[in-house]
Amino acid sequence: MSQSFIEQKNVHHSLGMTDADVIKIYRTMRLARLFDERSELLQRAGKVAFHVSGQGQEAAQAAAAHALDLAHDMFFPYYRDYAFVLGVGCEVSDLMLSLFAKAADPFSGGRQMPGHFGYKAKRIVTGSSPVTTQVPHAAGFALVAKMRNQPSVSFVTFGEGSSNQGDFHEGLNFAGVHKLPVIFFCENNQYAISVPYVKQMACAKVSDRAAGYGFPGVSVDGTDPFEVYAAVKTARERALRGEGPTLIEAQMYRLMPHSTSDDDSQYRSKAEVQAERERDPLPRMLMYMMQTGIWDDVKEAELKAECVKIINAATELADKAPYPVAEDTLKHVYEGD
Amino acid sequence: MAKISYLEAIRSAMREEMERDADVFVLGEDVGVKGGVFHATKGFYEQFGEMRSLDTPLAESAIAGVAIGAAMAGMRPIAEMQFADFIFPATNQIISEAAKIRYRSNNDWNCPLVIRAPFGGGIGGALYHSQCPESVFFGTPGLKIVAPSTPYDAKGLLKASIRDNDPVLYFEHKKCYHSITGDVPEEDYIVPIGKADVKREGHDITVITYGLMVHYVLRAAEELSKEGIETLVLDLRTIQPLDVDAIIAAAKQTGKVLIVHEDNKTGGVGAEVAAIIAEEILYDLDAPIQRLAAPDVPAMPINPIQEKFYMLNPDKIAAKMRQLAEW
Ligand SMILES: Cc1ncc(C[n+]2csc(CCOP(=O)(O)OP(=O)(O)O)c2C)c(N)n1
Ligand SMILES: [Mg+2]
């Protein structure tokens, strides 16, 4: 994996990004990580039932969000995408209300598990638990964008294990045939629960699969926000030119167990996880910013304090927020219910 | 009023809705250039263009899934399953996605989608071109399911389905396409979803049914009428949500109820109809609730002897009705 962006000083300038862009991506990553760590603690303390972690995947998520058009594009995130949804405009309090399954949870009103996003006002399409069902939906939105000649791109994410599902292949094929404006973004974190990449597929890279559908597939270092940003930008421009979809595979590592219900020592060694922590995108991004001179210890301390304040306030708000009313269980099966 | 076929009723409902509303479009296998394997979308490609009569790749989960996406994006897609037998690859999209989108998003998103699926047998279609898959979806909250029997209902229910803001499974019987004709108004109308229809009045026995069987039951009722037995025939038209009031009223009217469907018996729609009647008015009945349905075998064979054995027909139905009348 490349250490390149840390060694270089001005990757972001060469990509046309400002210092503020970099700081924004970093802030999103930082906020997502703190939310994630707090969620783990809340679960262990018995305050919430379940958490599914996105640690290790924040760089790719935050950078991708930053490369998209928040006024036009449509988003189909999967369950680890906390940094992504924060990057497209969700608040930590939204995530917390969902984690606590409270009535004010904007994703589902406390109905769905945490990590099941959906927020029309933020252009996030509602998602579910059966993996990869969102992929054809993204193609459907892109079809409508094409029909209506709107400058909108569908951005859909999923894990590498999920790229074995029929809906992945059917969705990519459909989008390829009709040259639809879709970015298929695979967050390859090397495991599908306990099953490693090599037991999920026989092709060397997830991105190899795009060849079967007649459009480009690229693999990038998913711990390098600049590589991800550039790939998403390129894919977006291609989509807007009417040239069709792109499959991006962001290669990374799932630093935590699959979920709070999983014990990863059953299928991977501590040494392996420890070695992968060297590639944790968060400290590496920090190092880059320090070396580039756009960041310093004071700014870092300030940001951390600000983020902790946000997390604390959101936790308190969600903890105190009311649950949905029991009888509302019956609502919204059909229109008018 | 004009006399048209069941197939023309379906075609004209789609055409008129597409003329009325630019957000309506059809997608499916062979629905474009060819106009559909049953010609349901004949002429659409010429009239509405490629994008509104969209030939899709041969992949049902994508047909449903893309249509779901388009519906959430504000369109009113009509997704055609070439045969209802091939709806199963799309089942996850229909049950896990379309049915739950409004509920799981707490009303933030909705899915105004119609899935048309030609179903039913008696056409030499064998195991995989004859099935009635409605019981797989029946009992899935969030879905509406309709199965019209006449051109009038076919047209009115399809228009209502297209205008509905929730997903509707529209089961159209292949054997009705050309064999059933009927009067349909020239002007725009809908048949509301959730309303059953008394297709024949009678005071001796009640038969509750839907789809092609409505016609077989009506023929059997004519036979019985000659014998002095008058049958009330209730056509459910909508399978989900069931018209509970109409079911109760029809059952009460005669106190003797037979439920007939082409789908196999166990776990079929008839079981639910029977349960509703038993729950509400058991002591008003003069005879046990009867069901007549296909045998519990996986699907119907192609050879004519076994297909005939599997399928109900007016004679089999009449025999069962006689039994009930004599109870
Ligand atoms: C259709 C379906 N089968 C099984 C599951 C249970 N499950 C949830 S996540 C998961 C692994 C997914 O792996 P991957 O796609 O690599 O994503 P990751 O969790 O690693 O981010 C499984 C098997 C599911 N949610 N949906
Ligand atoms: Mg994975």
XYZ file of C-alpha atoms and ligand atoms in Angstrom:
691
model
C 0.000 0.000 0.000
C 1.192 3.459 -0.838
C 2.624 5.702 1.810
C 2.790 8.178 -1.031
C 0.413 10.865 0.100
C 2.179 11.218 3.416
C 5.550 11.498 1.790
C 4.327 14.132 -0.613
C 3.520 17.594 0.580
C 1.034 18.949 -1.821
C -1.061 16.138 -3.138
C -4.193 18.107 -2.483
C -3.061 21.158 -4.435
C -2.225 19.009 -7.421
C -5.821 17.757 -7.307
C -7.213 21.259 -7.154
C -8.187 20.937 -3.511
C -7.806 23.772 -1.053
C -6.427 23.473 2.463
C -9.980 23.952 3.678
C -11.091 20.925 1.653
C -8.493 18.781 3.371
C -9.443 20.062 6.786
C -13.094 19.405 6.063
C -12.414 15.789 5.080
C -10.275 15.326 8.152
C -12.921 16.795 10.403
C -15.528 14.408 9.003
C -13.178 11.476 9.574
C -12.442 12.597 13.102
C -16.107 13.069 13.945
C -17.024 9.681 12.514
C -14.251 7.957 14.448
C -15.293 9.565 17.703
C -18.894 8.636 17.064
C -17.832 5.097 16.340
C -15.723 4.813 19.492
C -18.503 6.291 21.582
C -20.983 3.857 20.080
C -18.760 0.924 21.052
C -18.621 2.246 24.611
C -22.357 2.812 24.775
C -22.955 -0.717 23.575
C -20.582 -2.187 26.124
C -22.201 -0.121 28.843
C -25.561 -1.550 27.880
C -26.940 1.829 26.817
C -27.566 0.700 23.246
C -28.143 -2.757 21.818
C -25.897 -2.901 18.811
C -23.272 -1.080 16.829
C -21.590 -1.847 13.544
C -18.257 -0.131 13.141
C -16.807 1.820 10.257
C -13.346 2.252 11.741
C -10.623 2.082 9.123
C -12.979 3.115 6.320
C -13.379 6.797 7.130
C -10.871 8.217 4.668
C -12.561 6.652 1.671
C -16.013 7.616 2.898
C -15.236 11.212 3.774
C -13.221 11.812 0.612
C -15.914 10.309 -1.608
C -18.591 12.478 0.010
C -16.431 15.527 -0.609
C -16.087 14.690 -4.301
C -19.845 14.560 -4.891
C -22.426 17.239 -5.623
C -24.642 17.527 -2.564
C -27.282 19.479 -4.451
C -27.800 16.999 -7.297
C -26.336 13.569 -6.633
C -28.203 10.739 -4.893
C -26.631 8.615 -2.173
C -27.088 4.930 -1.361
C -24.771 4.297 1.605
C -24.317 0.959 3.358
C -24.126 0.313 7.082
C -20.517 1.353 7.790
C -20.799 4.732 6.097
C -20.909 7.073 9.103
C -18.195 9.304 7.679
C -19.968 9.315 4.348
C -23.345 10.389 5.701
C -21.710 13.003 7.927
C -19.902 14.199 4.817
C -23.141 14.680 2.899
C -24.804 16.644 5.644
C -26.080 14.414 8.435
C -25.471 15.500 12.001
C -23.948 13.393 14.755
C -27.260 13.793 16.567
C -28.976 12.035 13.632
C -26.607 9.106 14.054
C -27.075 9.045 17.804
C -30.865 9.143 17.587
C -30.659 6.197 15.223
C -28.227 4.359 17.505
C -30.605 4.802 20.447
C -33.615 3.948 18.202
C -35.514 7.042 19.268
C -38.579 8.582 17.668
C -36.634 11.524 16.277
C -34.236 9.263 14.347
C -34.515 10.867 10.895
C -33.585 7.661 9.071
C -36.421 5.477 10.300
C -38.092 6.934 13.391
C -36.384 4.351 15.561
C -37.542 1.430 13.444
C -34.354 0.190 11.811
C -31.014 -0.980 13.200
C -28.314 1.665 13.407
C -26.390 2.099 10.171
C -29.529 1.854 8.067
C -29.565 5.275 6.535
C -32.196 7.124 4.543
C -32.969 10.824 4.642
C -34.709 12.391 1.699
C -33.770 15.942 2.647
C -30.095 14.924 2.481
C -30.615 12.954 -0.754
C -29.935 9.682 1.055
C -32.174 6.886 -0.195
C -33.585 4.492 2.391
C -31.621 1.271 2.793
C -32.246 -2.140 4.326
C -30.376 -5.121 5.778
C -30.299 -7.650 2.923
C -27.013 -6.619 1.359
C -26.721 -5.107 -2.118
C -30.423 -4.469 -2.784
C -29.505 -0.782 -3.046
C -27.408 -1.346 -6.160
C -30.314 -1.676 -8.625
C -32.055 1.226 -6.863
C -29.053 3.400 -7.660
C -29.367 2.346 -11.290
C -33.076 3.236 -11.151
C -32.389 6.755 -9.904
C -29.694 7.136 -12.551
C -32.136 5.980 -15.212
C -34.504 8.734 -14.132
C -31.682 11.292 -14.132
C -30.959 10.251 -17.713
C -34.644 10.379 -18.715
C -35.046 13.822 -17.195
C -31.657 15.007 -18.357
C -30.658 16.010 -14.828
C -27.004 16.449 -13.802
C -27.331 13.842 -11.070
C -25.097 10.887 -10.309
C -26.037 7.911 -8.133
C -23.326 7.014 -5.635
C -23.812 3.578 -4.108
C -21.591 1.716 -1.640
C -21.321 -1.893 -0.475
C -18.778 -4.343 0.886
C -16.644 -6.687 -1.203
C -18.524 -9.764 0.011
C -21.685 -8.104 -1.218
C -20.239 -7.959 -4.716
C -21.149 -11.654 -4.971
C -24.858 -10.942 -4.775
C -27.003 -11.160 -7.864
C -28.163 -7.589 -7.380
C -24.574 -6.379 -7.761
C -24.234 -8.094 -11.114
C -27.740 -7.297 -12.314
C -27.388 -3.680 -11.255
C -23.982 -3.160 -12.873
C -25.119 -4.867 -16.045
C -28.240 -2.717 -16.284
C -26.265 0.469 -15.690
C -23.634 -0.602 -18.199
C -26.142 -1.370 -20.947
C -27.893 1.969 -20.533
C -24.709 3.949 -19.778
C -26.239 5.280 -16.598
C -24.609 7.866 -14.336
C -23.724 5.613 -11.401
C -20.631 5.264 -9.260
C -20.429 1.797 -7.758
C -18.172 2.180 -4.742
C -16.969 -1.024 -3.121
C -15.443 -0.660 0.324
C -13.203 -3.700 0.308
C -12.323 -4.192 3.947
C -11.001 -7.723 3.291
C -13.665 -9.606 5.239
C -17.317 -10.459 4.965
C -17.881 -11.105 8.663
C -15.351 -13.960 9.041
C -14.838 -14.969 5.429
C -11.733 -13.419 3.863
C -11.493 -12.003 0.371
C -9.859 -15.084 -1.147
C -12.812 -17.211 -0.136
C -15.278 -14.710 -1.524
C -14.055 -14.462 -5.095
C -11.411 -15.854 -7.382
C -10.638 -12.672 -9.287
C -7.667 -10.669 -8.054
C -9.584 -7.450 -7.573
C -13.242 -6.529 -7.116
C -12.688 -3.938 -9.820
C -11.950 -6.745 -12.314
C -15.649 -7.416 -12.300
C -16.441 -4.193 -14.165
C -14.922 -5.626 -17.346
C -17.849 -8.005 -17.632
C -20.214 -5.060 -17.771
C -18.367 -2.911 -20.251
C -17.170 -0.033 -18.117
C -14.026 0.881 -16.179
C -13.173 -0.657 -12.849
C -10.450 0.935 -10.772
C -8.844 -0.044 -7.494
C -7.550 2.626 -5.175
C -5.941 2.733 -1.771
C -8.993 3.340 0.371
C -6.860 4.669 3.204
C -5.627 7.457 0.954
C -8.305 10.143 0.804
C -6.673 11.829 -2.161
C -6.636 8.753 -4.339
C -10.268 8.155 -3.479
C -11.216 11.785 -4.077
C -9.556 11.770 -7.487
C -11.175 8.493 -8.516
C -14.653 9.630 -7.487
C -14.209 12.981 -9.257
C -13.127 11.236 -12.437
C -16.000 8.778 -12.248
C -18.469 11.579 -11.630
C -17.263 13.601 -14.611
C -17.446 10.541 -16.808
C -20.993 9.852 -15.635
C -22.065 13.436 -16.305
C -20.615 13.272 -19.807
C -23.031 10.424 -20.462
C -20.268 7.843 -20.736
C -21.740 5.595 -18.072
C -20.824 4.028 -14.771
C -17.550 3.314 -13.005
C -16.781 0.658 -10.432
C -14.364 1.902 -7.791
C -12.858 -0.553 -5.355
C -11.436 1.199 -2.303
C -9.071 -1.231 -0.619
C -8.889 -0.933 3.144
C -9.184 -2.950 6.313
C -11.938 -3.400 8.862
C -10.184 -2.490 12.087
C -12.951 -3.639 14.404
C -14.923 -6.882 14.573
C -17.816 -7.131 12.124
C -20.185 -5.762 14.754
C -20.532 -5.621 18.508
C -21.928 -9.166 18.270
C -18.790 -10.545 16.621
C -15.569 -11.961 18.100
C -12.955 -11.583 15.399
C -10.307 -13.569 17.272
C -12.080 -16.660 15.949
C -10.917 -15.982 12.402
C -8.022 -13.502 12.364
C -4.925 -12.967 14.459
C -4.234 -10.023 16.714
C -0.935 -9.616 14.870
C -2.737 -9.156 11.577
C -5.056 -6.518 13.021
C -2.120 -4.802 14.724
C -0.173 -4.643 11.486
C -3.174 -3.151 9.722
C -3.467 -0.472 12.388
C -0.286 0.969 10.894
C -2.434 1.902 7.933
C -5.196 3.461 10.001
C -6.203 6.375 7.795
C -6.826 8.780 10.634
C -3.283 9.247 12.030
C -1.920 9.155 8.506
C -4.157 11.987 7.402
C -3.121 13.903 10.507
C 0.536 13.306 9.683
C 0.010 14.559 6.141
C -1.643 17.731 7.365
C 1.096 18.370 9.903
C 3.835 17.795 7.380
C 2.119 19.978 4.834
C 1.921 22.736 7.407
C -1.810 23.274 7.303
C -2.269 21.817 10.777
C -0.607 21.952 14.150
C -1.008 20.632 17.673
C -3.129 23.553 18.771
C -5.576 23.146 15.899
C -5.707 19.432 16.513
C -6.503 19.925 20.190
C -9.186 22.456 19.318
C -10.802 20.177 16.768
C -10.792 17.235 19.093
C -12.382 19.282 21.848
C -15.023 20.558 19.467
C -15.821 17.059 18.217
C -16.024 15.621 21.727
C -18.416 18.392 22.629
C -20.616 17.524 19.667
C -20.537 13.817 20.514
C -21.350 14.480 24.163
C -24.244 16.743 23.314
C -25.620 14.284 20.756
C -25.305 11.391 23.198
C -27.157 13.277 25.862
C -29.838 14.403 23.444
C -30.399 10.904 22.094
C -30.303 9.298 25.517
C -32.985 11.671 26.796
C -35.087 11.644 23.633
C -38.359 9.718 23.793
C -38.930 6.382 22.150
C -41.646 6.195 19.511
C -45.218 5.728 20.776
C -46.193 2.040 20.894
C -49.305 2.438 18.736
C -47.270 4.118 16.008
C -46.014 0.622 15.205
C -49.076 0.470 12.963
C -48.279 3.622 11.005
C -46.978 4.033 7.462
C -47.599 0.623 5.998
C -49.482 2.366 3.200
C -50.148 5.991 2.336
C -52.468 7.625 4.822
C -51.880 5.124 7.648
C -69.164 1.692 -24.092
C -66.935 -0.403 -26.274
C -66.482 -4.160 -26.227
C -62.798 -4.952 -25.853
C -60.625 -7.868 -24.820
C -59.017 -8.257 -21.421
C -55.612 -7.733 -23.065
C -56.766 -4.571 -24.825
C -58.107 -3.318 -21.497
C -54.658 -3.707 -19.971
C -52.955 -2.151 -22.974
C -55.311 0.820 -23.134
C -55.033 1.444 -19.386
C -51.267 1.737 -19.715
C -51.465 3.787 -22.903
C -53.939 6.263 -21.449
C -51.957 6.641 -18.227
C -48.762 7.194 -20.209
C -50.520 9.837 -22.302
C -51.889 11.484 -19.171
C -48.728 11.407 -17.056
C -45.178 11.711 -18.397
C -43.844 9.977 -15.273
C -45.446 6.665 -16.240
C -43.256 4.253 -18.211
C -42.969 0.506 -18.757
C -39.900 -1.648 -18.482
C -39.291 -5.342 -18.863
C -38.092 -8.079 -21.151
C -39.181 -7.587 -24.785
C -41.644 -4.810 -23.911
C -40.018 -2.338 -26.323
C -39.431 -3.103 -29.997
C -41.433 -6.334 -29.871
C -44.267 -4.880 -27.791
C -44.195 -7.681 -25.221
C -44.428 -11.447 -25.695
C -48.192 -11.163 -25.189
C -48.324 -7.813 -27.060
C -49.466 -5.952 -23.962
C -47.244 -3.011 -24.929
C -47.785 -3.228 -28.680
C -47.236 0.149 -30.311
C -45.752 1.749 -27.196
C -42.242 1.874 -28.604
C -43.506 3.813 -31.624
C -45.762 6.088 -29.581
C -43.656 6.748 -26.491
C -40.108 5.946 -27.580
C -37.386 3.699 -26.301
C -37.024 5.152 -22.824
C -40.716 4.822 -21.934
C -41.089 1.288 -23.259
C -37.749 0.099 -22.089
C -36.287 -3.244 -23.101
C -34.297 -4.418 -20.112
C -31.631 -7.074 -19.773
C -32.982 -10.516 -18.855
C -32.685 -10.067 -15.090
C -35.834 -9.843 -12.987
C -34.247 -8.563 -9.803
C -32.855 -5.654 -11.788
C -36.211 -5.030 -13.467
C -37.864 -4.789 -10.060
C -34.915 -3.093 -8.359
C -34.393 -0.460 -11.047
C -38.142 0.171 -11.097
C -38.101 0.606 -7.318
C -35.305 3.150 -7.666
C -37.173 4.979 -10.413
C -40.339 4.963 -8.312
C -38.537 6.440 -5.325
C -37.086 9.040 -7.692
C -40.612 10.199 -8.502
C -41.592 8.161 -11.562
C -44.493 5.715 -11.824
C -42.888 2.684 -13.407
C -44.816 -0.347 -14.625
C -42.441 -3.291 -14.459
C -43.467 -6.318 -16.481
C -42.512 -9.800 -15.388
C -42.739 -11.786 -18.606
C -44.482 -14.625 -16.775
C -45.500 -14.598 -13.120
C -43.468 -17.804 -12.802
C -40.323 -15.707 -13.259
C -41.123 -13.197 -10.550
C -39.180 -15.241 -7.999
C -35.719 -13.830 -8.831
C -37.260 -10.450 -7.957
C -38.885 -11.607 -4.729
C -36.236 -10.073 -2.492
C -36.645 -6.710 -4.186
C -40.429 -6.936 -3.879
C -40.708 -8.203 -0.296
C -37.593 -6.752 1.347
C -37.571 -3.489 -0.558
C -40.761 -2.284 -2.261
C -43.066 -3.502 0.504
C -41.019 -1.936 3.294
C -39.804 1.356 1.879
C -42.518 3.547 3.353
C -42.524 1.756 6.682
C -38.788 1.520 7.216
C -38.229 5.164 6.329
C -41.050 6.240 8.645
C -42.906 7.727 5.671
C -39.899 9.662 4.312
C -39.780 7.587 1.099
C -42.434 5.744 -0.861
C -42.542 3.488 -3.857
C -45.318 4.043 -6.415
C -44.575 0.952 -8.451
C -46.744 -1.465 -10.424
C -45.468 -4.942 -11.201
C -47.540 -6.662 -13.856
C -47.294 -10.432 -13.947
C -49.194 -12.702 -16.352
C -50.242 -15.684 -14.273
C -52.328 -18.801 -14.340
C -52.706 -21.974 -16.334
C -54.917 -23.916 -18.627
C -52.851 -22.869 -21.616
C -50.465 -25.803 -21.907
C -47.802 -23.796 -20.146
C -46.462 -26.591 -17.955
C -44.846 -26.107 -14.590
C -43.116 -22.808 -15.269
C -45.565 -20.905 -17.455
C -48.753 -21.585 -15.495
C -48.219 -20.747 -11.865
C -50.285 -18.625 -9.521
C -47.615 -17.136 -7.226
C -49.893 -14.773 -5.330
C -49.767 -16.721 -2.072
C -46.012 -16.096 -1.862
C -46.678 -12.366 -1.624
C -50.051 -12.520 0.093
C -49.672 -11.556 3.732
C -46.735 -9.257 3.042
C -47.853 -5.938 4.528
C -46.895 -2.981 2.379
C -47.870 -4.681 -0.867
C -51.209 -4.389 -2.583
C -52.209 -7.300 -4.784
C -54.906 -7.252 -7.441
C -56.143 -9.922 -9.856
C -58.928 -8.682 -12.140
C -61.226 -10.984 -14.082
C -62.981 -8.740 -16.615
C -61.858 -6.063 -19.082
C -63.713 -3.429 -17.047
C -61.932 -4.406 -13.838
C -58.614 -4.970 -15.611
C -58.582 -1.459 -16.996
C -59.941 0.278 -13.931
C -57.688 -1.574 -11.532
C -54.579 -1.015 -13.616
C -55.258 2.714 -13.714
C -55.834 2.720 -9.970
C -52.625 0.736 -9.464
C -50.589 3.163 -11.554
C -51.983 6.136 -9.628
C -51.468 4.465 -6.251
C -48.571 5.752 -4.163
C -47.615 2.301 -2.883
C -46.382 -0.817 -4.683
C -49.036 -2.927 -6.377
C -48.657 -6.447 -7.760
C -51.003 -6.757 -10.703
C -51.699 -10.378 -11.608
C -53.310 -10.647 -15.031
C -54.596 -13.996 -16.205
C -53.053 -15.138 -19.491
C -56.053 -17.243 -20.398
C -58.305 -14.196 -20.123
C -56.246 -12.099 -22.576
C -58.226 -13.042 -25.682
C -60.967 -15.294 -24.372
C -62.628 -12.662 -22.211
C -64.197 -9.565 -23.725
C -66.459 -7.040 -22.116
C -67.836 -3.530 -22.085
C -65.528 -0.762 -21.008
C -66.493 2.931 -20.815
C -64.938 5.351 -23.293
C -64.254 7.861 -20.542
C -61.601 7.713 -17.859
C -62.495 5.672 -14.768
C -60.824 3.623 -12.073
C -61.818 0.585 -10.065
C -60.721 1.280 -6.489
C -58.187 -1.103 -4.983
C -59.605 -3.000 -2.010
C -63.164 -3.324 -3.311
C -64.659 -6.694 -4.193
C -67.549 -6.949 -6.639
C -70.698 -9.049 -6.665
C -70.657 -10.544 -10.153
C -73.937 -12.412 -9.680
C -76.683 -12.167 -7.099
C -78.115 -15.260 -5.440
C -79.672 -16.379 -2.179
C -78.784 -20.089 -1.902
C -75.010 -20.272 -1.803
C -72.059 -17.878 -1.949
C -68.920 -18.463 -3.979
C -65.930 -16.232 -3.363
C -63.217 -16.263 -6.005
C -60.926 -14.197 -8.259
C -59.117 -14.276 -11.583
C -60.033 -16.743 -14.306
C -62.074 -18.761 -11.824
C -64.673 -15.985 -11.723
C -65.698 -16.994 -15.238
C -65.777 -20.706 -14.423
C -67.823 -20.058 -11.307
C -70.270 -17.901 -13.272
C -70.713 -20.701 -15.799
C -71.265 -23.212 -13.022
C -73.769 -20.825 -11.440
C -75.748 -20.732 -14.695
C -75.921 -24.531 -14.659
C -77.083 -24.577 -11.064
C -79.636 -21.900 -11.776
C -81.323 -24.326 -14.178
C -81.592 -26.683 -11.225
C -83.125 -23.970 -9.089
C -80.005 -23.082 -7.086
C -79.113 -19.388 -7.108
C -75.498 -18.467 -6.424
C -74.031 -15.231 -5.188
C -70.622 -14.807 -6.844
C -68.215 -12.437 -5.159
C -65.160 -11.489 -7.225
C -62.467 -10.363 -4.794
C -60.655 -8.355 -7.512
C -58.191 -7.159 -4.874
C -56.459 -9.916 -2.927
C -54.650 -7.551 -0.596
C -56.086 -5.738 1.249
C -59.118 -8.036 1.237
C -62.530 -6.380 1.201
C -63.581 -7.773 4.561
C -66.968 -6.031 4.576
C -67.916 -7.441 1.193
C -66.750 -10.924 2.213
C -68.816 -10.867 5.389
C -71.873 -9.470 3.612
C -71.675 -12.084 0.868
C -71.223 -14.912 3.364
C -74.082 -13.710 5.538
C -76.435 -13.426 2.593
C -76.625 -17.205 2.065
C -74.921 -18.770 5.084
C -73.168 -21.245 2.771
C -69.750 -20.351 1.471
C -67.427 -21.925 -1.060
C -64.075 -20.349 -1.832
C -62.584 -21.194 -5.204
C -59.108 -20.469 -6.488
C -56.757 -21.712 -9.151
C -53.752 -21.532 -6.818
C -53.119 -24.624 -4.701
C -55.106 -25.007 -1.547
C -52.642 -24.934 1.345
C -51.688 -21.443 2.433
C -53.726 -19.915 -0.360
C -55.874 -16.796 -0.295
C -58.883 -19.011 0.453
C -57.491 -19.944 3.833
C -57.479 -16.319 4.885
C -60.953 -15.665 3.500
C -62.236 -18.704 5.393
C -60.553 -17.530 8.566
C -62.108 -14.087 8.277
C -65.589 -15.555 7.870
C -65.063 -17.998 10.740
C -63.762 -15.260 12.969
C -66.595 -12.851 12.267
C -69.799 -14.812 11.597
C -69.276 -18.493 12.306
C -72.661 -18.837 14.002
C -74.489 -17.271 11.071
C -73.365 -20.090 8.788
C -75.521 -23.031 7.784
C -72.661 -25.201 6.552
C -68.906 -25.524 7.087
C -66.865 -23.195 4.912
C -65.687 -25.067 1.824
C -62.610 -24.580 -0.337
C -62.001 -25.776 -3.852
C -58.511 -25.200 -5.196
C -55.672 -26.844 -7.073
C -54.046 -29.880 -5.457
C -50.943 -29.372 -3.352
C -48.446 -30.428 -6.004
C -45.613 -28.103 -7.088
C -47.222 -26.983 -10.355
C -49.257 -28.254 -13.282
C -47.842 -30.718 -15.832
C -47.924 -29.981 -19.567
C -49.660 -33.122 -20.799
C -53.351 -32.434 -21.385
C -54.596 -35.234 -19.139
C -52.752 -33.997 -16.076
C -53.229 -30.342 -16.825
C -56.965 -30.974 -16.937
C -56.761 -32.941 -13.715
C -54.899 -30.112 -12.015
C -57.004 -27.194 -13.245
C -60.469 -26.482 -11.974
C -63.247 -26.196 -14.548
C -66.942 -25.272 -14.464
C -67.984 -28.919 -14.004
C -65.751 -29.538 -11.021
C -66.904 -26.271 -9.518
C -70.569 -26.994 -10.188
C -70.277 -30.363 -8.461
C -68.829 -28.759 -5.371
C -71.457 -26.022 -5.414
C -74.252 -28.608 -5.651
C -72.821 -30.409 -2.643
C -72.816 -27.217 -0.647
C -76.337 -26.273 -1.726
C -77.602 -29.658 -0.577
C -75.890 -29.452 2.795
C -28.520 -11.044 1.746
C -27.807 -11.054 3.067
N -27.171 -12.182 3.474
C -26.520 -12.179 4.646
C -26.485 -11.071 5.443
C -25.751 -11.096 6.794
N -24.539 -10.248 6.674
C -24.549 -8.965 7.072
S -23.148 -8.180 6.712
C -22.463 -9.551 6.043
C -21.085 -9.491 5.486
C -20.971 -8.429 4.450
O -19.650 -8.375 4.025
P -19.163 -7.246 3.040
O -20.085 -7.131 1.898
O -17.756 -7.504 2.718
O -19.326 -5.915 3.878
P -18.619 -5.543 5.268
O -19.555 -5.961 6.356
O -17.334 -6.279 5.326
O -18.430 -4.087 5.243
C -23.346 -10.613 6.118
C -23.064 -11.991 5.660
C -27.178 -9.926 4.981
N -27.227 -8.797 5.701
N -27.798 -9.942 3.787
Mg -16.097 -6.681 3.716
